[in-house]
Short mmCIF file of C-alpha atoms in Angstrom, two decimals:
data_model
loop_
_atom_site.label_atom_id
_atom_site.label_comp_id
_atom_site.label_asym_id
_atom_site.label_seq_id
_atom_site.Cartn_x
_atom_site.Cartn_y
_atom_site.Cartn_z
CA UNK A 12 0.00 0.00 0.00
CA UNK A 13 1.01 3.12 -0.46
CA UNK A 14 2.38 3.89 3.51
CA UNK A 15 4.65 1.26 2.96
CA UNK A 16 6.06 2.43 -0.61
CA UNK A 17 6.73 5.88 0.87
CA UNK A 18 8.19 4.42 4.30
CA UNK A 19 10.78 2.49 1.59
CA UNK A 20 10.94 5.45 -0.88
CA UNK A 21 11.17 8.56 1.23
CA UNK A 22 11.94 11.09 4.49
CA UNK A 23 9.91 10.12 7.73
CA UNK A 24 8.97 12.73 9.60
CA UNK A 25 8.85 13.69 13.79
CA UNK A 26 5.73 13.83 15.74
CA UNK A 27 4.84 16.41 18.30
CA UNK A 28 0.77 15.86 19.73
CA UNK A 29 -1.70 18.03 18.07
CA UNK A 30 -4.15 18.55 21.21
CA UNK A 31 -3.42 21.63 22.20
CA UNK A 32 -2.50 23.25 19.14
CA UNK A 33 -4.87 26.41 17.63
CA UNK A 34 -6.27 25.36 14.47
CA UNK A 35 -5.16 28.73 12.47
CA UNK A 36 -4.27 28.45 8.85
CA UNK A 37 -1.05 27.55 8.14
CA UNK A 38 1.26 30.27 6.07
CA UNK A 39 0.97 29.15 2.43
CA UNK A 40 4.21 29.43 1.04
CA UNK A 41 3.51 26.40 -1.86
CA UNK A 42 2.41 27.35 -5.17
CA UNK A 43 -1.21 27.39 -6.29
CA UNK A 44 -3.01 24.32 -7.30
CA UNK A 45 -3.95 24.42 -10.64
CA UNK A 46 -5.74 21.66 -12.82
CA UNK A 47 -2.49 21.15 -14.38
CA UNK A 48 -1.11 20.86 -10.83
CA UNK A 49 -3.37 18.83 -10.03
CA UNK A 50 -2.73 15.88 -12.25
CA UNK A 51 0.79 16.08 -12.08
CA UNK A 52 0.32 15.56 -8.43
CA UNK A 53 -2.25 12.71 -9.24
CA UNK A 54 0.10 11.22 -11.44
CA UNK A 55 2.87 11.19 -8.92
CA UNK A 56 0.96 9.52 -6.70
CA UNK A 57 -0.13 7.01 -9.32
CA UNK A 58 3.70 6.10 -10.09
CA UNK A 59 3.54 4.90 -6.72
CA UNK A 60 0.48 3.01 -6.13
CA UNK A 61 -1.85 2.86 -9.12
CA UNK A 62 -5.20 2.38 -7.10
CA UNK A 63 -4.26 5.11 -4.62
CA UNK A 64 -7.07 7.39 -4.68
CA UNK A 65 -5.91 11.47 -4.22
CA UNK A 66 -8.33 13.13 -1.64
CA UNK A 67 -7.10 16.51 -1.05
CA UNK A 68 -4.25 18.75 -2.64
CA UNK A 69 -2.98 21.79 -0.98
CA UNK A 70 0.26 24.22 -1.49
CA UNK A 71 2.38 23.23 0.93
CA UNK A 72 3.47 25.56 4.23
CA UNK A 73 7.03 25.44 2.64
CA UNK A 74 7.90 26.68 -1.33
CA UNK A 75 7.62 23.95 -4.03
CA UNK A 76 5.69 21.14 -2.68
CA UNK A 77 1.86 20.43 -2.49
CA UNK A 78 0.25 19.00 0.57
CA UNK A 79 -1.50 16.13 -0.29
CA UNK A 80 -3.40 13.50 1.47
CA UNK A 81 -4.46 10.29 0.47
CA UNK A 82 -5.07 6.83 1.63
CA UNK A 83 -4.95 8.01 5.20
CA UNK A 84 -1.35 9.26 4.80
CA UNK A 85 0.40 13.14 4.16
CA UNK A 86 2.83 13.40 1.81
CA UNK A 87 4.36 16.48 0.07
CA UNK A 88 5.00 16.30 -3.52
CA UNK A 89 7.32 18.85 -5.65
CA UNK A 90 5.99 21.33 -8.20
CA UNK A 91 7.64 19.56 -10.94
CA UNK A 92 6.44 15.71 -9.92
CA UNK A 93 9.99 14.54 -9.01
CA UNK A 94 10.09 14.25 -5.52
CA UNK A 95 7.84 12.83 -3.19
CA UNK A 96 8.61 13.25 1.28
CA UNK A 97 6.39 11.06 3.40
CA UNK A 98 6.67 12.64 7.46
CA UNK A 99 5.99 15.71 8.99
CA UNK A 100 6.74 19.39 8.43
CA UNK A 101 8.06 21.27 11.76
CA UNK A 102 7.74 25.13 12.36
CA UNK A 103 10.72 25.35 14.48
CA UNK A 104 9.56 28.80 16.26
CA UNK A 105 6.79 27.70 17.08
CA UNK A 106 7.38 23.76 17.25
CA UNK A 107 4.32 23.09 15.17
CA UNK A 108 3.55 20.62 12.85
CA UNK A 109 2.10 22.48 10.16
CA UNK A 110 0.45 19.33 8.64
CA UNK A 111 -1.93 19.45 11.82
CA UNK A 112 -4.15 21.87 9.81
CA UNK A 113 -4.81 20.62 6.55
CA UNK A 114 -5.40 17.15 8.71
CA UNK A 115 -7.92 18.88 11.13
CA UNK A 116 -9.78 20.95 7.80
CA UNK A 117 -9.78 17.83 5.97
CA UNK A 118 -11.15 15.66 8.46
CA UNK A 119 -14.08 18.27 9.67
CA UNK A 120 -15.41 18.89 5.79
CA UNK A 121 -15.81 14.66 5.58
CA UNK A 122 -17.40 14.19 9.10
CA UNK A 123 -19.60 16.65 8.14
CA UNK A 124 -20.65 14.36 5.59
CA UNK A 125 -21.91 11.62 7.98
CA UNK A 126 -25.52 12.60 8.64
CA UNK A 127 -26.47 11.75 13.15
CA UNK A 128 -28.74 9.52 11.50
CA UNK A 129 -26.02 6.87 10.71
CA UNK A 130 -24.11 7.55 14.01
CA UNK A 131 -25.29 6.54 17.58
CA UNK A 132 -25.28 9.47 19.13
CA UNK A 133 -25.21 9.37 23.41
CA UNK A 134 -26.00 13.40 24.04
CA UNK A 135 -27.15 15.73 26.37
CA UNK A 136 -29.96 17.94 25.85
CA UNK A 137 -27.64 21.02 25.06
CA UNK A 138 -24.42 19.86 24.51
CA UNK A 139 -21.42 22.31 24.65
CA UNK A 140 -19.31 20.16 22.80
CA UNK A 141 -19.62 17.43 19.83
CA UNK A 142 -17.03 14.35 19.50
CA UNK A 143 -16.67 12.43 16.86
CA UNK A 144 -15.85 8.58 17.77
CA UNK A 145 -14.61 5.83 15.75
CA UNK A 146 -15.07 2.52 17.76
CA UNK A 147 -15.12 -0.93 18.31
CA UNK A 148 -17.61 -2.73 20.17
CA UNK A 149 -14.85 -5.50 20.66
CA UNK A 150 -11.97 -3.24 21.93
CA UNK A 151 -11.02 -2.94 25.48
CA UNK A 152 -10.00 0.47 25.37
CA UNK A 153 -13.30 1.76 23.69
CA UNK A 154 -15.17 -0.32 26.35
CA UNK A 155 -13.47 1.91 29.06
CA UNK A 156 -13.82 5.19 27.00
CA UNK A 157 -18.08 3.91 27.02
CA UNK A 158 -18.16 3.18 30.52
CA UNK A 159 -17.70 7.38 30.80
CA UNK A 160 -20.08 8.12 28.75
CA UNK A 161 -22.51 9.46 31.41
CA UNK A 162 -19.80 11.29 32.66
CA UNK A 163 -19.13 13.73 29.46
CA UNK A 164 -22.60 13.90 29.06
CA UNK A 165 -23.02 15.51 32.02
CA UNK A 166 -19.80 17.87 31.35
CA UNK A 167 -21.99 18.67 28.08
CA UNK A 168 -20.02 17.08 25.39
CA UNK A 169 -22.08 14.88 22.61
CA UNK A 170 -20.61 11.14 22.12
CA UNK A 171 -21.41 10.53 18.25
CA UNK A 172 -19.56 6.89 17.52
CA UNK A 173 -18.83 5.59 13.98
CA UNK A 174 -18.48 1.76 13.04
CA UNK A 175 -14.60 0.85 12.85
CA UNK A 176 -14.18 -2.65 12.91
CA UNK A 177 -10.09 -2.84 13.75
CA UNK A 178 -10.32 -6.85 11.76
CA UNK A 179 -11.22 -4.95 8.84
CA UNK A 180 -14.34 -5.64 6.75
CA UNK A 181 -13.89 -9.09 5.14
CA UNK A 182 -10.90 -11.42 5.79
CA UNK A 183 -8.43 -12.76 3.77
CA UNK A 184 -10.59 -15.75 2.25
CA UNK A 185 -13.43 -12.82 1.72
CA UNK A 186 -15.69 -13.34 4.22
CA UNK A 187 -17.34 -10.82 6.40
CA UNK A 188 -15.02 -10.57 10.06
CA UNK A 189 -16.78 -11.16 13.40
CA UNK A 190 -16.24 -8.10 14.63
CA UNK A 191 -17.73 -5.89 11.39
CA UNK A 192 -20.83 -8.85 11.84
CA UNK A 193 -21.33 -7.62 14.93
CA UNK A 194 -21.28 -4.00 14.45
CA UNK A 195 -23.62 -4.25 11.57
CA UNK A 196 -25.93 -6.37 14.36
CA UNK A 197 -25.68 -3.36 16.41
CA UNK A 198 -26.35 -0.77 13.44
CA UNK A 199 -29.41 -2.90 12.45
CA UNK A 200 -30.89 -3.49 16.11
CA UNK A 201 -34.70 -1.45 16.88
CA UNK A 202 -32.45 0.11 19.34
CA UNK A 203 -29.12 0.93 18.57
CA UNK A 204 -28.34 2.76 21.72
CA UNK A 205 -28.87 -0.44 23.97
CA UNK A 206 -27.56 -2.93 21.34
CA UNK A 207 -24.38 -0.90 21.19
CA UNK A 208 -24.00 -0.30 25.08
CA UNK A 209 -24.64 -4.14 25.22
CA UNK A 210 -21.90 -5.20 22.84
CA UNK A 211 -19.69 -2.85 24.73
CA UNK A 212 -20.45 -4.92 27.67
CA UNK A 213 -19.82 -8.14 25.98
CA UNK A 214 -23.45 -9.33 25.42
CA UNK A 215 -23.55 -10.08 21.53
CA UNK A 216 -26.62 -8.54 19.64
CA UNK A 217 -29.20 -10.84 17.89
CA UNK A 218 -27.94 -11.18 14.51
CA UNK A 219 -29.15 -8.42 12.13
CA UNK A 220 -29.28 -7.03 8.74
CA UNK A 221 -30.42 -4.05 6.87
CA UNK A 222 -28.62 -0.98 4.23
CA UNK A 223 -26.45 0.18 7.02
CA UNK A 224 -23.27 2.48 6.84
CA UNK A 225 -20.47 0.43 8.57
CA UNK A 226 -18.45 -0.70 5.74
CA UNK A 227 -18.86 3.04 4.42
CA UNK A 228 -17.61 4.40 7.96
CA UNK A 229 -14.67 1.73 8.33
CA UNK A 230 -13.57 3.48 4.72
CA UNK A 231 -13.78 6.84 5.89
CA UNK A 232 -12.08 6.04 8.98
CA UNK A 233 -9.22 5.16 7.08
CA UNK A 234 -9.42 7.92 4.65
CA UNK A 235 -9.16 10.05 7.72
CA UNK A 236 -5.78 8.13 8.95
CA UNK A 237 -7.72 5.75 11.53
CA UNK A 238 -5.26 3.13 12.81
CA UNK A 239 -6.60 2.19 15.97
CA UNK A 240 -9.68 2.20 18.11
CA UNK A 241 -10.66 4.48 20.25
CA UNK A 242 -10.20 7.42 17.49
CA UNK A 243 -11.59 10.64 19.06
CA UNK A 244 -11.99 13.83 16.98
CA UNK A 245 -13.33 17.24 17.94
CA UNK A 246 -15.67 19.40 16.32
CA UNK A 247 -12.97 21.41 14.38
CA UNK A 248 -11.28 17.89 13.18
CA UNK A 249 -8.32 17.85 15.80
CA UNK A 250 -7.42 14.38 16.85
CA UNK A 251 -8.40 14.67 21.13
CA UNK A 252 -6.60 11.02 21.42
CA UNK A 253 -7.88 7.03 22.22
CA UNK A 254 -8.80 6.34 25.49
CA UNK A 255 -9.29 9.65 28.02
CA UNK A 256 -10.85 10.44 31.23
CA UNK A 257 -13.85 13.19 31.27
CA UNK A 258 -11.50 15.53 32.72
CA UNK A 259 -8.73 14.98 30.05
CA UNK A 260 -11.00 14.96 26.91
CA UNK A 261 -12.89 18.17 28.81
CA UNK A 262 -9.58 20.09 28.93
CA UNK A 263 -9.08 19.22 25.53
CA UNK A 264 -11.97 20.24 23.99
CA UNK A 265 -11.42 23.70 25.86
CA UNK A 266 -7.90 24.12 24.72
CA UNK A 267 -9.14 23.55 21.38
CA UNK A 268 -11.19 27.14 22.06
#
């Protein structure tokens, strides 16, 4: 896939933690992004893995390189389709990582896409705050983060969860995975609400189908650079972390102004 082609091909980057970064535009100091631009950049990408679909090109916070996202990764390609830097870029004044930005823009527009109606949504009657969760009604850690749920209620931040089935949709011989079974159980139950909070307390729901969205939510979860489960995002797209108290997520959301 295409992680692994730029891990062998190009630069990794640092990390710093996003959480309590402002989510201001970065400087653009990259060139505009013309149609022209544009496929060049798509046919970069395409030299390295054909299938690879391009969801967002940007100029890049430094001169000649575009910003580009796809398959879940940031890369930076040069203006004239030579290069190709897989990691992150560092404001040393202000120990930034200006990728944090486009990542936090890009993954707001697409949740915004995801109508409540295909989340389960735990809320208060006037929430302050809305979180975006990608979960697994299998995984330990997103059992724990559940258990709180009460908790940030009550602190006035909305729970929305979206299906992310960490065995993946279908296994190797093509079949559908116990886990993404499961969760489409849960999606299909009269009520989702107590199916899910079931599941999450290890009670399987009664096997269920109907047209439900967790294939298409496992997809976007990787689209949005999902690797794990819990996967909290705020309402301006900044990753807020996996597993957190009330009081850690709550002073998260508030540094996030």
């Amino acid at each position: 896939m295409l992680k692994k082609l730029l891990l062998a091909l190009c630069i990794g980057g640092l990390s710093l933690s996003a959480c309590a970064a402002e989510n201001d535009a970065a400087p653009v100091a990259g060139p505009a992004v013309t149609p022209a631009a544009q496929q060049m950049v798509r046919q970069a990408i395409k030299s390295l893995a054909a299938n690879v679909e391009v969801d967002s090109i940007e100029p890049a916070p430094m001169p000649g390189f575009y910003q580009v996202i796809a398959a879940g990764q940031m890369l930076y390609v040069s203006t004239d389709g030579k290069y190709a830097m897989h990691g992150d870029v560092l404001d040393l004044q202000s120990k930034r990582n200006l990728g944090d930005d486009a990542w936090a823009r890009f993954r707001k527009a697409e949740l915004a896409k995801v109508p409540a109606s295909e989340r389960i949504v735990f809320a208060p009657p006037n929430p302050k705050y809305t979180i975006s969760v990608f979960t697994d009604v299998n995984c330990g850690f997103c059992r724990a983060l559940h258990e709180h749920v009460a908790a940030f209620n009550k602190e006035g931040i909305a729970v929305e969860y979206l299906a992310w089935p960490r065995e993946g949709v279908v296994t190797t011989a093509g079949r559908p995975t116990p886990t993404y079974t499961e969760m489409v159980s849960v999606w299909c139950a009269k009520d989702r609400k107590a199916a899910f909070t079931a599941a999450k307390e290890g009670r399987a729901p009664a096997p269920a189908t109907c047209t439900n969205p967790v294939k298409d939510q496992f997809n976007l979860g990787v689209k949005l650079g999902v690797n794990g489960t819990p996967a909290i995002y705020g309402p301006d797209g900044r990753v807020l972390g996996g597993y957190v108290t009330p009081e850690q997520l709550l002073q998260a959301l508030k540094q996030g102004g």
